[in-house]
Structures are given as C-alpha cells and as structure tokens.
Amino acid sequence: MADNLTPEQRAGTMSRIRRRDTQPELLLRRALWAAGARGYRIDDRRLPGRPDLAWTRNRVAVFVDGKFWHGHPSAYKPGQHGAYWDEKINRNIERDRATDDALASMGWTVVRIWDFELRRDLVGTTARVMAALQTQLTLVCDVGLKP
C-alpha cells in the first residue's frame, strides 16, 4: 500500500507527533517518581539518541519505543505498509541499534521499553528500570568510580 498522503500532508502529520512527554513516557515517569527514582534528565540532547530518561550519574538511559514506529512485529509487518514506511521503520530500527551500541561503548546501560509493555505491566517495567539503576550504582561503587 502506497502512502495515501501527499508529501506536504505527510510532513504536516509527522510534525504533530511529539518527541517527548508522550502518554507512555508520562506514565513511566510518574511510576518511577512514586518508586523513588530521582535525578533523571528528559530528552538529553548531549547523549546519542536523546534518551527519554537518562540518569547521568548511574549511566542508565531509558527509551520508550512506540510499537509501530520502532518496528515491533505485532504492529509492523514489512511489505504491508508500502515502501515509504518500510524504509522509515528500517531506518528507525537501525538508528536504535546504533544508539544502543554508542551508549554501551560509553559505559551506559540501555533499557528499551515498548509502549504497550507499560500499559500491560507498569509495575514490571518500573522494576526493570529500578534494577538497572541499582545495578549500575553497584558497579560504580564497586569499581570505585566517581558516581
């Protein structure tokens, strides 16, 4: 299926998609705040990929990925949405992998959460982030690095 909008219409539609403060991000931030997580940065442009949440002292980056935009198999099937979307989603997936690699090479832990995971299991996804924060904090203290 080809894109049913003109390039101008598509640009207008895409420009209205939020970069930050999406409903899944807000849901996660509220849950993390309630769990006692503090000190994160939102959409930190100094880091590769501009993580949705980043704890610079702990070196933990969290991304909340939309299932269609980031190519989850339940929402995106290559070849069913047309060449435009196939190329766009493939670029997004490649960029996500490059971002993960870049952050890992800098000593960061990357946590990627699908938007639907937050709705299904908010407690579990919050616990994953809290565990990553605790693990990184332990590593920093054990090695004697300055947090």
Coordinates of C-alpha atoms in Angstrom, one line a residue, residues 9-141:
Q9 CA 0.3 16.4 4.1
R10 CA 2.7 13.7 5.4
A11 CA 5.1 16.3 6.7
G12 CA 2.3 18.1 8.4
T13 CA 1.1 14.9 10.1
M14 CA 4.5 13.9 11.2
S15 CA 5.3 17.3 12.6
R16 CA 2.5 16.9 15.1
I17 CA 4.0 13.7 16.6
R18 CA 5.5 14.5 19.9
R19 CA 9.2 14.0 20.6
R20 CA 8.8 14.0 24.4
D21 CA 6.1 13.9 27.1
T22 CA 4.0 11.2 25.3
Q23 CA 1.4 9.4 27.4
P24 CA 3.6 6.3 27.8
E25 CA 6.6 8.4 28.9
L26 CA 4.5 10.3 31.4
L27 CA 3.1 7.1 32.8
L28 CA 6.6 5.7 33.3
R29 CA 7.9 8.9 34.8
R30 CA 5.0 9.0 37.4
A31 CA 5.6 5.4 38.3
L32 CA 9.4 5.9 38.7
W33 CA 8.8 9.0 40.8
A34 CA 6.5 7.0 43.0
A35 CA 9.1 4.3 43.3
G36 CA 11.7 6.9 44.5
A37 CA 13.7 7.4 41.3
R38 CA 15.1 10.9 41.1
G39 CA 17.7 12.8 39.2
Y40 CA 16.9 11.9 35.7
R41 CA 17.2 14.1 32.7
I42 CA 14.5 14.2 30.0
D43 CA 15.3 14.1 26.3
D44 CA 19.0 14.8 27.0
R45 CA 20.5 16.0 23.7
R46 CA 24.0 15.5 24.9
L47 CA 23.6 11.8 24.6
P48 CA 23.3 9.6 21.5
G49 CA 19.7 9.0 20.6
R50 CA 18.4 11.6 23.1
P51 CA 17.1 9.1 25.7
D52 CA 13.6 9.6 27.0
L53 CA 15.1 9.4 30.5
A54 CA 18.8 9.5 31.4
W55 CA 20.5 9.2 34.8
T56 CA 23.9 10.6 34.1
R57 CA 25.4 9.6 37.4
N58 CA 24.2 6.0 37.1
R59 CA 24.8 5.9 33.3
V60 CA 21.3 4.5 32.6
A61 CA 19.4 5.5 29.5
V62 CA 15.7 4.6 29.1
F63 CA 13.8 4.7 25.8
V64 CA 10.1 4.2 25.5
D65 CA 9.5 2.9 22.0
G66 CA 6.2 3.0 20.1
K67 CA 5.5 -0.4 18.7
F68 CA 4.8 0.8 15.1
W69 CA 7.5 3.4 14.9
H70 CA 10.2 1.1 16.1
G71 CA 9.1 -2.0 14.3
H72 CA 7.6 -4.4 16.8
P73 CA 6.4 -7.5 14.9
S74 CA 2.9 -7.2 16.4
A75 CA 2.4 -3.8 14.9
Y76 CA 4.6 -3.6 11.8
K77 CA 4.9 -6.2 9.1
P78 CA 7.4 -5.3 6.3
G79 CA 5.7 -5.1 2.9
Q80 CA 2.2 -4.4 4.2
H81 CA 2.5 -0.6 4.6
G82 CA 4.4 0.4 1.4
A83 CA 7.9 1.4 0.5
Y84 CA 7.8 4.7 2.4
W85 CA 7.0 3.1 5.7
D86 CA 9.3 0.1 5.1
E87 CA 12.3 2.5 4.6
K88 CA 11.3 4.7 7.5
I89 CA 10.8 1.9 10.0
N90 CA 14.0 0.2 8.9
R91 CA 15.9 3.5 9.4
N92 CA 14.4 3.8 12.9
I93 CA 15.4 0.3 13.8
E94 CA 19.0 0.8 12.5
R95 CA 19.2 4.1 14.4
D96 CA 18.0 2.4 17.6
R97 CA 20.7 -0.3 17.3
A98 CA 23.4 2.3 16.6
T99 CA 22.3 4.4 19.6
D100 CA 22.4 1.3 21.8
D101 CA 25.9 0.5 20.6
A102 CA 27.1 4.1 21.1
L103 CA 25.8 4.3 24.6
A104 CA 27.1 0.8 25.5
S105 CA 30.6 1.8 24.3
M106 CA 30.4 4.8 26.7
G107 CA 29.6 2.5 29.6
W108 CA 25.9 3.1 29.7
T109 CA 23.1 0.6 30.4
V110 CA 20.3 1.0 27.9
V111 CA 16.7 0.0 28.8
R112 CA 14.2 -0.2 26.0
I113 CA 10.6 -0.4 26.8
W114 CA 7.7 -0.9 24.4
D115 CA 4.8 1.5 24.9
F116 CA 2.4 -1.5 25.2
E117 CA 4.5 -3.0 27.9
L118 CA 3.9 0.0 30.1
R119 CA 0.2 -0.4 29.7
R120 CA 0.2 -4.1 30.4
D121 CA 2.8 -4.3 33.2
L122 CA 3.6 -0.9 34.7
V123 CA 5.0 -2.4 37.9
G124 CA 7.2 -4.8 36.0
T125 CA 8.6 -2.2 33.6
T126 CA 9.3 0.2 36.5
A127 CA 11.1 -2.6 38.3
R128 CA 13.3 -3.2 35.2
V129 CA 14.4 0.4 35.3
M130 CA 14.9 0.4 39.0
A131 CA 17.0 -2.8 38.7
A132 CA 19.2 -1.2 36.0
L133 CA 19.7 1.9 38.2
Q134 CA 20.7 -0.3 41.2
T135 CA 23.0 -2.5 39.1
Q136 CA 24.8 0.5 37.7
L137 CA 25.1 2.2 41.1
T138 CA 26.6 -1.0 42.5
L139 CA 29.1 -1.3 39.6
V140 CA 30.2 2.4 40.1
C141 CA 30.6 1.9 43.8

